[in-house]
PDB file of C-alpha atoms in Angstrom:
ATOM      1  CA  GLU A   1      34.148  -4.958  12.544  1.00  0.00           C
ATOM      2  CA  GLU A   2      32.762  -3.630   9.255  1.00  0.00           C
ATOM      3  CA  GLN A   3      36.225  -2.531   8.075  1.00  0.00           C
ATOM      4  CA  ALA A   4      37.713  -5.918   8.973  1.00  0.00           C
ATOM      5  CA  ARG A   5      34.984  -7.681   6.998  1.00  0.00           C
ATOM      6  CA  HIS A   6      35.612  -5.335   4.059  1.00  0.00           C
ATOM      7  CA  LYS A   7      39.368  -6.146   4.038  1.00  0.00           C
ATOM      8  CA  LYS A   8      38.533  -9.839   4.166  1.00  0.00           C
ATOM      9  CA  GLY A   9      36.123  -9.467   1.257  1.00  0.00           C
ATOM     10  CA  ASP A  10      33.264 -10.664   3.448  1.00  0.00           C
ATOM     11  CA  ASP A  11      31.254  -7.455   3.442  1.00  0.00           C
ATOM     12  CA  VAL A  12      27.943  -8.579   1.957  1.00  0.00           C
ATOM     13  CA  ILE A  13      25.041  -6.593   3.363  1.00  0.00           C
ATOM     14  CA  ILE A  14      21.643  -8.241   3.519  1.00  0.00           C
ATOM     15  CA  ALA A  15      19.152  -5.434   3.034  1.00  0.00           C
ATOM     16  CA  ASP A  16      16.038  -7.357   4.077  1.00  0.00           C
ATOM     17  CA  LYS A  17      17.120  -7.811   7.696  1.00  0.00           C
ATOM     18  CA  GLY A  18      17.776  -5.580  10.662  1.00  0.00           C
ATOM     19  CA  TYR A  19      15.625  -2.682   9.528  1.00  0.00           C
ATOM     20  CA  LYS A  20      16.082   0.702  11.137  1.00  0.00           C
ATOM     21  CA  TYR A  21      12.511   1.883  11.535  1.00  0.00           C
ATOM     22  CA  THR A  22      11.497   5.484  11.950  1.00  0.00           C
ATOM     23  CA  ARG A  23       9.674   5.548  15.303  1.00  0.00           C
ATOM     24  CA  LEU A  24       7.507   7.951  17.296  1.00  0.00           C
ATOM     25  CA  TYR A  25       8.622   9.084  20.739  1.00  0.00           C
ATOM     26  CA  ALA A  26       7.044  11.461  23.236  1.00  0.00           C
ATOM     27  CA  THR A  27       9.429  13.558  25.285  1.00  0.00           C
ATOM     28  CA  PRO A  28       8.099  15.423  28.332  1.00  0.00           C
ATOM     29  CA  VAL A  29       9.673  18.870  28.558  1.00  0.00           C
ATOM     30  CA  ALA A  30      10.250  18.524  32.332  1.00  0.00           C
ATOM     31  CA  SER A  31      12.396  15.369  32.150  1.00  0.00           C
ATOM     32  CA  TRP A  32      13.573  15.220  28.543  1.00  0.00           C
ATOM     33  CA  GLN A  33      13.351  11.428  28.800  1.00  0.00           C
ATOM     34  CA  PRO A  34      12.002  10.123  25.489  1.00  0.00           C
ATOM     35  CA  ARG A  35       9.363   7.384  25.667  1.00  0.00           C
ATOM     36  CA  LEU A  36       8.607   5.124  22.720  1.00  0.00           C
ATOM     37  CA  VAL A  37       4.956   5.641  21.747  1.00  0.00           C
ATOM     38  CA  VAL A  38       4.594   3.338  18.718  1.00  0.00           C
ATOM     39  CA  LYS A  39       5.974  -0.026  19.747  1.00  0.00           C
ATOM     40  CA  ALA A  40       5.020  -2.028  16.638  1.00  0.00           C
ATOM     41  CA  ASP A  41       7.648  -2.694  13.984  1.00  0.00           C
ATOM     42  CA  ARG A  42       6.384  -0.135  11.499  1.00  0.00           C
ATOM     43  CA  HIS A  43       8.229   2.539   9.562  1.00  0.00           C
ATOM     44  CA  VAL A  44       6.459   5.804  10.457  1.00  0.00           C
ATOM     45  CA  MET A  45       6.184   8.180   7.500  1.00  0.00           C
ATOM     46  CA  SER A  46       4.012  11.031   8.828  1.00  0.00           C
ATOM     47  CA  PHE A  47       1.843  11.852  11.846  1.00  0.00           C
ATOM     48  CA  ASP A  48      -0.463  14.352  13.525  1.00  0.00           C
ATOM     49  CA  TRP A  49      -1.486  14.982  17.151  1.00  0.00           C
ATOM     50  CA  SER A  50      -5.182  14.964  18.036  1.00  0.00           C
ATOM     51  CA  PRO A  51      -6.618  18.330  19.128  1.00  0.00           C
ATOM     52  CA  ASP A  52      -6.795  17.058  22.759  1.00  0.00           C
ATOM     53  CA  SER A  53      -3.182  15.718  22.575  1.00  0.00           C
ATOM     54  CA  ARG A  54      -4.262  12.264  23.779  1.00  0.00           C
ATOM     55  CA  ARG A  55      -3.868  10.448  20.467  1.00  0.00           C
ATOM     56  CA  ILE A  56      -1.582  10.463  17.471  1.00  0.00           C
ATOM     57  CA  VAL A  57      -2.614   9.375  13.995  1.00  0.00           C
ATOM     58  CA  TYR A  58       0.249   8.149  11.868  1.00  0.00           C
ATOM     59  CA  ALA A  59       0.968   6.646   8.454  1.00  0.00           C
ATOM     60  CA  ALA A  60       3.360   3.728   8.424  1.00  0.00           C
ATOM     61  CA  GLN A  61       4.638   1.121   6.039  1.00  0.00           C
ATOM     62  CA  PRO A  62       5.769  -2.388   7.061  1.00  0.00           C
ATOM     63  CA  THR A  63       9.483  -1.729   6.456  1.00  0.00           C
ATOM     64  CA  PRO A  64      11.696   1.158   5.303  1.00  0.00           C
ATOM     65  CA  ARG A  65      12.128  -0.506   1.890  1.00  0.00           C
ATOM     66  CA  ALA A  66      11.162   1.764  -1.009  1.00  0.00           C
ATOM     67  CA  ARG A  67       8.873  -0.879  -2.512  1.00  0.00           C
ATOM     68  CA  ASP A  68       6.793  -0.899   0.674  1.00  0.00           C
ATOM     69  CA  MET A  69       5.705   2.710   0.133  1.00  0.00           C
ATOM     70  CA  PHE A  70       2.636   1.302  -1.638  1.00  0.00           C
ATOM     71  CA  GLN A  71       1.658  -0.559   1.546  1.00  0.00           C
ATOM     72  CA  CYS A  72       1.476   2.542   3.725  1.00  0.00           C
ATOM     73  CA  ASP A  73      -1.537   2.452   6.066  1.00  0.00           C
ATOM     74  CA  ILE A  74      -3.087   4.702   8.734  1.00  0.00           C
ATOM     75  CA  PHE A  75      -2.955   3.895  12.466  1.00  0.00           C
ATOM     76  CA  GLU A  76      -3.945   5.687  15.657  1.00  0.00           C
ATOM     77  CA  VAL A  77      -2.167   5.334  19.011  1.00  0.00           C
ATOM     78  CA  GLU A  78      -3.180   6.465  22.494  1.00  0.00           C
ATOM     79  CA  VAL A  79      -0.203   8.414  23.802  1.00  0.00           C
ATOM     80  CA  ALA A  80      -0.606   7.421  27.479  1.00  0.00           C
ATOM     81  CA  SER A  81      -1.053   3.664  27.008  1.00  0.00           C
ATOM     82  CA  GLY A  82       0.617   3.010  23.661  1.00  0.00           C
ATOM     83  CA  ALA A  83      -2.446   1.045  22.506  1.00  0.00           C
ATOM     84  CA  ASP A  84      -2.883   1.419  18.787  1.00  0.00           C
ATOM     85  CA  HIS A  85      -5.259   0.249  16.104  1.00  0.00           C
ATOM     86  CA  ALA A  86      -5.501   0.334  12.325  1.00  0.00           C
ATOM     87  CA  VAL A  87      -7.735   3.097  10.996  1.00  0.00           C
ATOM     88  CA  VAL A  88      -7.200   2.394   7.271  1.00  0.00           C
ATOM     89  CA  ARG A  89      -5.566  -0.771   6.015  1.00  0.00           C
ATOM     90  CA  HIS A  90      -5.828  -1.648   2.326  1.00  0.00           C
ATOM     91  CA  GLU A  91      -3.776  -1.766  -0.857  1.00  0.00           C
ATOM     92  CA  GLY A  92      -1.928   1.309  -2.002  1.00  0.00           C
ATOM     93  CA  ARG A  93      -0.439   4.279  -0.231  1.00  0.00           C
ATOM     94  CA  ASP A  94      -2.521   6.025   2.401  1.00  0.00           C
ATOM     95  CA  GLY A  95      -0.497   8.766   4.040  1.00  0.00           C
ATOM     96  CA  ASP A  96      -0.212  12.255   5.447  1.00  0.00           C
ATOM     97  CA  PRO A  97      -3.025  11.892   8.000  1.00  0.00           C
ATOM     98  CA  ALA A  98      -4.421  14.852   9.929  1.00  0.00           C
ATOM     99  CA  TYR A  99      -7.237  15.213  12.427  1.00  0.00           C
ATOM    100  CA  THR A 100     -10.303  17.298  11.760  1.00  0.00           C
ATOM    101  CA  PRO A 101     -10.659  20.224  14.206  1.00  0.00           C
ATOM    102  CA  ASP A 102     -13.003  18.201  16.471  1.00  0.00           C
ATOM    103  CA  GLY A 103     -10.681  15.147  16.424  1.00  0.00           C
ATOM    104  CA  ARG A 104     -13.476  12.743  15.484  1.00  0.00           C
ATOM    105  CA  SER A 105     -12.295  12.140  11.921  1.00  0.00           C
ATOM    106  CA  ILE A 106      -9.031  11.855  10.031  1.00  0.00           C
ATOM    107  CA  VAL A 107      -8.304  13.256   6.592  1.00  0.00           C
ATOM    108  CA  PHE A 108      -5.533  11.668   4.529  1.00  0.00           C
ATOM    109  CA  HIS A 109      -4.007  11.415   1.054  1.00  0.00           C
ATOM    110  CA  SER A 110      -4.946   8.111  -0.623  1.00  0.00           C
ATOM    111  CA  GLN A 111      -4.335   5.995  -3.697  1.00  0.00           C
ATOM    112  CA  GLY A 112      -7.876   4.714  -3.193  1.00  0.00           C
ATOM    113  CA  GLY A 113      -6.994   1.056  -2.679  1.00  0.00           C
ATOM    114  CA  THR A 114      -4.767   0.519  -5.717  1.00  0.00           C
ATOM    115  CA  ILE A 115      -1.024   0.031  -6.077  1.00  0.00           C
ATOM    116  CA  ASN A 116      -1.035   1.618  -9.539  1.00  0.00           C
ATOM    117  CA  TYR A 117       1.374   4.544  -9.222  1.00  0.00           C
ATOM    118  CA  PHE A 118      -0.430   6.476 -11.971  1.00  0.00           C
ATOM    119  CA  ALA A 119      -3.941   6.012 -10.572  1.00  0.00           C
ATOM    120  CA  ALA A 120      -5.865   9.036  -9.341  1.00  0.00           C
ATOM    121  CA  ARG A 121      -5.047  10.179  -5.813  1.00  0.00           C
ATOM    122  CA  HIS A 122      -7.726  11.340  -3.437  1.00  0.00           C
ATOM    123  CA  ILE A 123      -8.231  13.248  -0.247  1.00  0.00           C
ATOM    124  CA  ALA A 124     -10.164  10.897   1.996  1.00  0.00           C
ATOM    125  CA  LEU A 125     -11.959  11.148   5.325  1.00  0.00           C
ATOM    126  CA  VAL A 126     -12.552   8.357   7.852  1.00  0.00           C
ATOM    127  CA  PRO A 127     -13.779   8.239  11.479  1.00  0.00           C
ATOM    128  CA  SER A 128     -10.781   8.127  13.853  1.00  0.00           C
ATOM    129  CA  ALA A 129     -12.035   4.798  15.233  1.00  0.00           C
ATOM    130  CA  GLY A 130     -11.943   3.399  11.681  1.00  0.00           C
ATOM    131  CA  GLY A 131     -14.840   2.666   9.381  1.00  0.00           C
ATOM    132  CA  LYS A 132     -16.095   3.628   5.949  1.00  0.00           C
ATOM    133  CA  ILE A 133     -13.716   5.783   3.922  1.00  0.00           C
ATOM    134  CA  ARG A 134     -15.231   8.787   2.160  1.00  0.00           C
ATOM    135  CA  TYR A 135     -13.202  10.030  -0.809  1.00  0.00           C
ATOM    136  CA  LEU A 136     -13.822  13.776  -0.725  1.00  0.00           C
ATOM    137  CA  THR A 137     -12.248  14.369  -4.132  1.00  0.00           C
ATOM    138  CA  SER A 138     -13.923  11.516  -6.034  1.00  0.00           C
ATOM    139  CA  LYS A 139     -15.822  14.037  -8.214  1.00  0.00           C
ATOM    140  CA  PHE A 140     -13.218  16.798  -8.005  1.00  0.00           C
ATOM    141  CA  GLU A 141     -11.959  18.143 -11.319  1.00  0.00           C
ATOM    142  CA  GLY A 142      -8.311  18.418 -10.469  1.00  0.00           C
ATOM    143  CA  ASP A 143      -5.252  16.419  -9.556  1.00  0.00           C
ATOM    144  CA  VAL A 144      -4.419  15.947  -5.880  1.00  0.00           C
ATOM    145  CA  PHE A 145      -1.354  13.859  -6.786  1.00  0.00           C
ATOM    146  CA  ARG A 146       0.667  16.844  -5.708  1.00  0.00           C
ATOM    147  CA  GLY A 147      -0.486  19.335  -3.120  1.00  0.00           C
ATOM    148  CA  GLY A 148      -3.350  17.252  -1.777  1.00  0.00           C
ATOM    149  CA  ASN A 149      -1.410  16.125   1.259  1.00  0.00           C
ATOM    150  CA  GLN A 150      -1.534  19.268   3.362  1.00  0.00           C
ATOM    151  CA  TYR A 151      -4.795  20.536   4.740  1.00  0.00           C
ATOM    152  CA  ALA A 152      -6.066  23.607   6.531  1.00  0.00           C
ATOM    153  CA  TRP A 153      -9.468  23.787   8.180  1.00  0.00           C
ATOM    154  CA  SER A 154     -12.069  26.374   8.934  1.00  0.00           C
ATOM    155  CA  PRO A 155     -12.508  26.627  12.735  1.00  0.00           C
ATOM    156  CA  ASP A 156     -15.876  24.826  12.550  1.00  0.00           C
ATOM    157  CA  GLY A 157     -14.425  21.998  10.417  1.00  0.00           C
ATOM    158  CA  LYS A 158     -16.944  22.503   7.627  1.00  0.00           C
ATOM    159  CA  ARG A 159     -14.422  23.658   5.009  1.00  0.00           C
ATOM    160  CA  MET A 160     -11.001  22.334   4.111  1.00  0.00           C
ATOM    161  CA  VAL A 161      -8.322  24.120   2.090  1.00  0.00           C
ATOM    162  CA  PHE A 162      -5.777  22.237  -0.046  1.00  0.00           C
ATOM    163  CA  ALA A 163      -3.702  22.655  -3.197  1.00  0.00           C
ATOM    164  CA  ALA A 164      -4.348  20.676  -6.364  1.00  0.00           C
ATOM    165  CA  GLY A 165      -3.217  20.672  -9.945  1.00  0.00           C
ATOM    166  CA  LYS A 166      -5.358  21.455 -12.924  1.00  0.00           C
ATOM    167  CA  GLY A 167      -3.626  21.212 -16.248  1.00  0.00           C
ATOM    168  CA  THR A 168      -0.150  22.648 -15.900  1.00  0.00           C
ATOM    169  CA  HIS A 169      -0.684  24.799 -12.812  1.00  0.00           C
ATOM    170  CA  ASP A 170      -1.711  24.413  -9.182  1.00  0.00           C
ATOM    171  CA  ASP A 171      -4.520  26.247  -7.466  1.00  0.00           C
ATOM    172  CA  LEU A 172      -5.556  26.583  -3.833  1.00  0.00           C
ATOM    173  CA  TYR A 173      -9.060  25.233  -3.237  1.00  0.00           C
ATOM    174  CA  SER A 174     -11.618  25.498  -0.472  1.00  0.00           C
ATOM    175  CA  MET A 175     -13.967  22.516  -0.230  1.00  0.00           C
ATOM    176  CA  ASP A 176     -17.248  22.104   1.597  1.00  0.00           C
ATOM    177  CA  VAL A 177     -16.574  18.805   3.402  1.00  0.00           C
ATOM    178  CA  GLU A 178     -20.255  17.814   3.498  1.00  0.00           C
ATOM    179  CA  THR A 179     -21.096  18.387  -0.176  1.00  0.00           C
ATOM    180  CA  GLY A 180     -17.680  18.119  -1.839  1.00  0.00           C
ATOM    181  CA  ALA A 181     -18.220  21.428  -3.637  1.00  0.00           C
ATOM    182  CA  ALA A 182     -14.875  23.141  -4.198  1.00  0.00           C
ATOM    183  CA  LYS A 183     -13.913  26.595  -5.352  1.00  0.00           C
ATOM    184  CA  VAL A 184     -10.594  28.216  -6.226  1.00  0.00           C
ATOM    185  CA  VAL A 185      -9.432  30.655  -3.563  1.00  0.00           C
ATOM    186  CA  ALA A 186      -6.006  31.377  -5.109  1.00  0.00           C
ATOM    187  CA  ALA A 187      -5.159  30.626  -8.726  1.00  0.00           C
ATOM    188  CA  SER A 188      -1.829  29.544 -10.200  1.00  0.00           C
ATOM    189  CA  LEU A 189       0.250  29.015  -7.091  1.00  0.00           C
TER     190      LEU A 189
END
């Protein structure tokens, strides 16, 4: 059909309709029958499984359009029921969510509520049920624009490790989640 329309000169494509969303499916190993987990029309950008494997936190934007990347929010879905709720929903890009080791909170990379591309980025923490956002890097002397979207945790969840820029090089930092105190653990990555 597409080739026939092209030959006819009637091959206009309307880009704001018929989106092909990136979705989340769960596939049991025994049956290999995929089951749609996130049923809402959202374009899933990144996700993480909860430590108990009952929930998935995911970042999604309203459509796959590039301009919607600044409307990326954080949601959580119960795998068994498919029930989901917004965890963080405000202006700007909030993405790359990950659960804390106990699964009670979610850490994510955030523009801090602004759509200004050049604004400071933060690593933020929020209860998995939603609530007040705590910007862990609000007093951090470094740039988490790059590298601040992958996290490693101490087993007790009290320290988080991430990469961040300072000047013209990146360092690996360990941060006390309670106090926000950070120290370099590997310089000039």
